[in-house]
C-alpha positions as MATLAB code, in Angstrom:
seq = 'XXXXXXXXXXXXXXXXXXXXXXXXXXXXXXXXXXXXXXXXXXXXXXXXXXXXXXXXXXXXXXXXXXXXXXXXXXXXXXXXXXXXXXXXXXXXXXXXXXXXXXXXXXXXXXXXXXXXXXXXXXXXXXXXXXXXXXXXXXXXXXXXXXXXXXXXXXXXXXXXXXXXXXXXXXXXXXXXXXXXXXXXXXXXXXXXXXXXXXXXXXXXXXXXXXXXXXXXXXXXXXXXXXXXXXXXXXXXXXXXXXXXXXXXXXXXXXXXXXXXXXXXXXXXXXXXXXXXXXXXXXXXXXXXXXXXXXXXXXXXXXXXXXXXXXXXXXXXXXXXXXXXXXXXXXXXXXXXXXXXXXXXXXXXXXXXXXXXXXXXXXXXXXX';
ca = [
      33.169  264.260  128.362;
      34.369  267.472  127.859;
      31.820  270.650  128.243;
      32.595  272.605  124.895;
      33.361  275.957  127.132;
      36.245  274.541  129.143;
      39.485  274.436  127.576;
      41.874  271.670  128.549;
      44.618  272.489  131.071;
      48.620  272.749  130.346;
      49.936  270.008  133.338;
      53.329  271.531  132.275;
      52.199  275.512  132.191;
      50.988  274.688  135.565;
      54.111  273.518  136.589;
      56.139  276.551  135.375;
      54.181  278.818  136.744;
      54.102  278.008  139.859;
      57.952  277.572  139.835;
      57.730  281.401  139.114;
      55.606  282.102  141.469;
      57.854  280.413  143.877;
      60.897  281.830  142.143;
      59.257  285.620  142.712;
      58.672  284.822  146.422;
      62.037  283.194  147.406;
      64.461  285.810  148.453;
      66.662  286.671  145.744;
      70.937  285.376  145.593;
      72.652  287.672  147.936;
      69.724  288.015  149.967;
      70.054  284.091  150.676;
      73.336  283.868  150.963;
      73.510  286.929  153.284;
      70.690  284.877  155.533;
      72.547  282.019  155.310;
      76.161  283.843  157.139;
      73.942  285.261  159.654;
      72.531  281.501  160.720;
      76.137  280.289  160.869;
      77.531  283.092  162.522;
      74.678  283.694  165.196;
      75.510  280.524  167.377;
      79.052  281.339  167.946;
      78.402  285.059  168.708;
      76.313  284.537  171.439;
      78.701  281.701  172.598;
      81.432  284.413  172.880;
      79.141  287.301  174.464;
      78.033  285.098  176.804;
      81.312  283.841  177.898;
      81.656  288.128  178.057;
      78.722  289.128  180.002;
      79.864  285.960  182.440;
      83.056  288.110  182.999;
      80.796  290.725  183.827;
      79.449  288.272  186.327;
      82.658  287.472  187.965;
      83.461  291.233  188.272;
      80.742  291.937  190.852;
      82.450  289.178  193.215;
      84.510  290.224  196.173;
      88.024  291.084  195.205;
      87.407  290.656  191.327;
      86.619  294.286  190.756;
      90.561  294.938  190.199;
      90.524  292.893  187.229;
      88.872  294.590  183.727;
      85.791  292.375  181.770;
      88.474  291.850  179.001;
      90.898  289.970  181.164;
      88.291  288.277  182.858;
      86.255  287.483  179.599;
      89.938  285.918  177.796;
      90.261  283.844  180.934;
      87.085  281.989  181.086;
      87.259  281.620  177.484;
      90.225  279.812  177.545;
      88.552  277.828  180.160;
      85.650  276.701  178.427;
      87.627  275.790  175.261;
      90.034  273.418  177.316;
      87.365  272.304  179.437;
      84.232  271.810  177.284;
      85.914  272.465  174.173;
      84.547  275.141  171.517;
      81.904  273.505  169.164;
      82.574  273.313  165.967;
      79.766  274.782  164.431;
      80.040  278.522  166.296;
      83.413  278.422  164.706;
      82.211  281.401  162.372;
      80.607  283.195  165.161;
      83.788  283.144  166.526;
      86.191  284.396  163.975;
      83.741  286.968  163.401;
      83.561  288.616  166.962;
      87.427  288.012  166.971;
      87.664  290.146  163.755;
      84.739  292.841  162.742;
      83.586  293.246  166.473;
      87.532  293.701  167.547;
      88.161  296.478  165.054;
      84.409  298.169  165.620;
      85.535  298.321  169.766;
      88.695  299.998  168.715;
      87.368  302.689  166.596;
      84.932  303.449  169.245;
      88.272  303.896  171.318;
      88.209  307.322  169.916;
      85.476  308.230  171.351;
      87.721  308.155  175.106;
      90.109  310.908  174.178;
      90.231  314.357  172.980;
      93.039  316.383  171.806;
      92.235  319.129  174.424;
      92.896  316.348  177.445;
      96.265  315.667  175.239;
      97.129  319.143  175.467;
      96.635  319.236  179.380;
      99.387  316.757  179.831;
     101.653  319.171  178.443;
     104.394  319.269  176.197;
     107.003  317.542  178.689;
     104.146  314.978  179.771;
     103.629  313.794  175.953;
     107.420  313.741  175.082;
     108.249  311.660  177.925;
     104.740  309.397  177.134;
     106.333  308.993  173.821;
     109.552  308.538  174.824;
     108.754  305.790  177.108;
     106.254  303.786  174.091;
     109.191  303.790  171.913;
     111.931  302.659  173.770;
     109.726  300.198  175.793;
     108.931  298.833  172.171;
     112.254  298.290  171.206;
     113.839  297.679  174.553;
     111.492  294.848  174.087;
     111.963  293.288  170.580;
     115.231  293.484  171.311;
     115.850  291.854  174.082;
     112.900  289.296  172.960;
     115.726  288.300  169.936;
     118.002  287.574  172.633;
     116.062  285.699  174.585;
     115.086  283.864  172.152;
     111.118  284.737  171.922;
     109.094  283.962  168.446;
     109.388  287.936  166.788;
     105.581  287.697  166.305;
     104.837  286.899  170.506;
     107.595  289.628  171.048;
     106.046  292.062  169.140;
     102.652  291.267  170.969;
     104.093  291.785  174.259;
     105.941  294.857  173.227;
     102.652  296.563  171.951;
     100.580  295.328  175.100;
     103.671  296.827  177.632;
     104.297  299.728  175.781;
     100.767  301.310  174.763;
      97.803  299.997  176.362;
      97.676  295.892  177.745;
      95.103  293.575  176.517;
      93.454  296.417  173.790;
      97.096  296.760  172.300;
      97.615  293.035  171.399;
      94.761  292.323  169.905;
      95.164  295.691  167.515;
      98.536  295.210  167.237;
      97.513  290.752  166.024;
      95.451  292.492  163.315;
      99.307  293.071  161.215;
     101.514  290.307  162.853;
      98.633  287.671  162.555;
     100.131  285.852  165.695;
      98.457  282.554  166.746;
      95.238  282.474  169.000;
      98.184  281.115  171.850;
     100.948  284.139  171.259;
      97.836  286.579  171.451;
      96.401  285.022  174.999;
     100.249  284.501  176.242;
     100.888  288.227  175.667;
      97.653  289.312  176.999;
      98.334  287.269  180.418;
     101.993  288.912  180.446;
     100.470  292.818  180.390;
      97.596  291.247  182.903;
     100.315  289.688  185.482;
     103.192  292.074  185.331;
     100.217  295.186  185.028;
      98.372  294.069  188.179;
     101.935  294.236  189.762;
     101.802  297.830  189.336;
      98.741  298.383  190.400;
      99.611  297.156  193.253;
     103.106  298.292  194.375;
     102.795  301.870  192.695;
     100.734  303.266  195.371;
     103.269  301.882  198.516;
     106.339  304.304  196.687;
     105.024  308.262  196.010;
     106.776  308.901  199.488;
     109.858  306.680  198.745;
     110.324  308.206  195.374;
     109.343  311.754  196.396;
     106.639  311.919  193.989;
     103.843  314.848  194.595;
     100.848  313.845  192.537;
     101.194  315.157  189.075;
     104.128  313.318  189.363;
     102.852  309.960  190.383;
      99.626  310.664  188.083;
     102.288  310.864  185.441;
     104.108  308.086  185.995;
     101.271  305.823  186.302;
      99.800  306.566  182.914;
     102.890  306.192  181.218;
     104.161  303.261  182.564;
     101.146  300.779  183.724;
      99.202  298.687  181.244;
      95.619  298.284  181.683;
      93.505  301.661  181.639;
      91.623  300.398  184.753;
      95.104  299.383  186.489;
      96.153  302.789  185.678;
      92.882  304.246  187.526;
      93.166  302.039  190.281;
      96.580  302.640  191.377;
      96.638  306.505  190.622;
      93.427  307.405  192.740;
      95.047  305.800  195.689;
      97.362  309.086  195.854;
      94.603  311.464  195.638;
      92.122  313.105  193.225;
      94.837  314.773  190.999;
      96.840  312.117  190.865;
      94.057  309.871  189.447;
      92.803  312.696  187.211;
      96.198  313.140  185.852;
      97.188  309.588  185.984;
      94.122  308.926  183.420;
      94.575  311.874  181.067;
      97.764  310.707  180.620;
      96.873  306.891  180.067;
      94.420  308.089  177.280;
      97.266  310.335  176.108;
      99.556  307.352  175.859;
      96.096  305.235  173.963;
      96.185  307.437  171.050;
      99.871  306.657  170.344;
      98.415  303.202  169.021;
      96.806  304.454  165.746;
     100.902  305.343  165.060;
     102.331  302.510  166.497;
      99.694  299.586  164.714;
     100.337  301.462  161.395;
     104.291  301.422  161.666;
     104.301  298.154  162.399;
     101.995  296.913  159.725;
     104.130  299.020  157.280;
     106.971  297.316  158.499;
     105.789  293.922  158.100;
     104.669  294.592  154.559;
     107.946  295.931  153.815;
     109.959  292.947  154.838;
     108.331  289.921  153.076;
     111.141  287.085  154.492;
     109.231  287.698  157.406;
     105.699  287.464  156.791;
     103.640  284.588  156.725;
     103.304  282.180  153.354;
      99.390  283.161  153.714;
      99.561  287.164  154.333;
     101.933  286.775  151.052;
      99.412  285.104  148.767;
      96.541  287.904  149.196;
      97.948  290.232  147.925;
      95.002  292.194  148.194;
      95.075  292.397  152.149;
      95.879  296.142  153.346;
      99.883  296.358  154.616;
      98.142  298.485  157.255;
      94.645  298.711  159.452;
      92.294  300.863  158.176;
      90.235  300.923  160.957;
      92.769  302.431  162.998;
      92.337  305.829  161.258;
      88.523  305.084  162.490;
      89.870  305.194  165.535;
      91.969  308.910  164.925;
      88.643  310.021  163.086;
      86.549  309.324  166.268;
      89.093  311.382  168.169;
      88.660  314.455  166.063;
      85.080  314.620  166.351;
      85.082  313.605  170.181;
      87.183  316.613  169.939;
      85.157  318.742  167.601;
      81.613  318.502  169.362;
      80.667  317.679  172.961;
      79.298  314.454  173.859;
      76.836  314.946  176.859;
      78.710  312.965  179.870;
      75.525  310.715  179.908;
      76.208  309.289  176.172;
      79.864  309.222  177.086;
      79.140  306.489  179.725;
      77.257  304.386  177.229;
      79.371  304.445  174.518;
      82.209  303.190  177.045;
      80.446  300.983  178.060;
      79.342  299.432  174.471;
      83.511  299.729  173.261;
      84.553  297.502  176.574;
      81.815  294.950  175.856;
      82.774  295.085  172.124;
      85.938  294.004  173.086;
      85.316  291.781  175.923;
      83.404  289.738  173.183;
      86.090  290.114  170.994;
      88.637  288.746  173.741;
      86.159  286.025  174.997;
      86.597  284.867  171.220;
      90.092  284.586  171.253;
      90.168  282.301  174.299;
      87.594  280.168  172.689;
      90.314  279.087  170.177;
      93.155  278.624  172.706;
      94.844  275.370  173.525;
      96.356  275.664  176.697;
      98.468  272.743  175.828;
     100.097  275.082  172.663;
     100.291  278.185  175.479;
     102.079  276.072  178.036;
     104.375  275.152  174.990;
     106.376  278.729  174.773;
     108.001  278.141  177.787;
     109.472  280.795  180.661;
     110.949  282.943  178.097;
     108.276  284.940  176.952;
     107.079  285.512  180.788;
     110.726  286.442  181.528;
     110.308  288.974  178.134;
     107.120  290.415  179.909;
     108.527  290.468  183.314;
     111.915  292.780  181.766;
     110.022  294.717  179.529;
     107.547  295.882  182.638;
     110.745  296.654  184.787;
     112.260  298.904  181.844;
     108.630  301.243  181.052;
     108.853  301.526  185.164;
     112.160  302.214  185.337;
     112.940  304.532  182.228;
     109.733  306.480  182.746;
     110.425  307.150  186.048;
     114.069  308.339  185.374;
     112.670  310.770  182.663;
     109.881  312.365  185.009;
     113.018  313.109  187.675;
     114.982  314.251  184.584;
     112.641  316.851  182.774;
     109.227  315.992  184.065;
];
């Protein structure tokens, strides 16, 4: 029996309302759907910064120190894929340190050069810098088209020879949009033919009469890898490795130009570009994040960075992109790599005999 007071209760009010109560407490759309990229994506970034931080690892072992985290990183991610194999659900982890954590490394590039250590090099130092980068480029294509070489693994080994190794291919993948296998082929090319010259560049200053600016010069324009470029240019002294790395850095900032070109000139030839690039038409013809990159510069150049934040920040860009590289060897088949053949290695090996050769001759000539 009823009490006359109470008043009967709504089964289906109750229902509703607690659907809006539930409604009110669940997060909202994006917020879910933001939540929901951040569970898929976690797994396979910490997959690829922990095949990073293992290069780290590796470096501290006897002999290893020669090699940089990003070669090392690429290597034993390529390893694990062909070995364990990649699972498939840090497949968005993946792309995403491959992609946003490649370009945020190279904008903090910036951060490594000022226009004032450009201006030390001189004007005869940055002519024949860009002298070499451009004819090294298209010595390259070049004789990549009569080798025979795929244009887009050409290209790739062209931007890793000419600029800056390992840091230049992946930039320079963000317009060609090579496969995973071109990108880790032309990264191995700058990393074999650039440890060469680390190598052999310090046994010839005497033979080639080089005093140290000279050498310092020579080094930076012609070897790959920053840290190659360190390494063989400090074993002639403290100007030559002072000199050697201005002018590397010099020769860095010449790939905000160089990425933009050639994304121009892919967007300008459409036979050439891939059925996918064509149907977003909405994609940029050209990286943005590259003028990040020149930004960074100007204000490295604009205020001073105390040497302890410097260090950091370094440190931050080369894991950025050791994460970023570790990612690209977690989609490599070595079976696809082994694929391409001799030719591209031959490309690599001519194209690091021509920057040696021609850089050299201008230094004698006018440096």
């Amino acid at each position: 029996m009823t009490s006359p007071t109470s008043r009967p209760v709504s089964h289906t009010g109750l229902v509703v309302s607690l659907d809006r109560n539930a409604a009110e407490i669940a997060p909202s759309g994006p917020l879910r759907v933001c939540g929901r990229a951040i569970l898929a994506t976690l797994p396979g970034l910490l997959l690829a910064s922990a095949v990073a931080t293992s290069g780290y690892l590796l470096r501290r072992l006897p002999g290893m120190t020669t090699f940089s985290p990003l070669i090392l990183a690429i290597l034993l991610g390529v390893a694990f894929h062909n070995l364990v194999g990649t699972p498939a659900f840090a497949k968005s982890g993946v792309t995403f340190s491959l992609r946003q954590l490649l370009r945020a490394g190279i904008v903090l590039l910036g951060l490594q050069l000022t226009i004032t250590e450009v201006i030390e090099v001189g004007g005869r130092g940055i002519l024949i810098i860009a002298a070499t980068l451009v004819a090294t480029f298209v010595f390259t294509l070049w004789m990549g088209k009569v080798l025979g070489v795929d244009r887009k693994l050409a290209q790739l080994i062209a931007a890793g020879t000419s600029i800056c190794g390992a840091s230049a291919v992946i930039a320079a993948n963000t317009v060609t949009s090579a496969h995973d296998e071109d990108v880790a082929y032309a990264v191995a090319c700058v990393t074999v033919f650039g440890s060469v010259a680390m190598f052999t560049y310090p046994l010839l200053p005497e033979l080639l009469h080089l005093d140290p600016h000279a050498f310092g010069l020579w080094t930076g324009a012609s070897i790959h890898e920053i840290a190659q470029v360190v390494a063989a240019a400090f074993q002639d002294g403290k100007t030559a490795g002072e000199f050697g790395t201005i002018a590397k850095l010099s020769r860095v900032i010449l790939l905000a130009p160089t990425v933009i070109a050639l994304g121009l000139t892919t967007a300008r030839n459409p036979a050439k570009r891939d059925p996918a690039a064509m149907a977003s038409s909405s994609r940029p013809p050209m990286p943005w994040f590259v003028l990040g990159f020149v930004a960074l510069v100007g204000l490295n150049s604009l205020i001073t960075i105390p040497a302890a934040d410097k260090i950091w920040m370094a440190s931050v860009t080369t894991f950025l992109l050791s994460v970023a590289l570790a990612a690209m060897g977690l989609e490599t088949d070595i079976r696809k790599l082994t694929a391409r053949g001799i030719r591209p290695a031959l490309l690599g090996a001519l194209a690091f005999l021509f920057i040696a050769s021609f850089s050299l001759a201008l230094i004698k000539l006018i440096g």
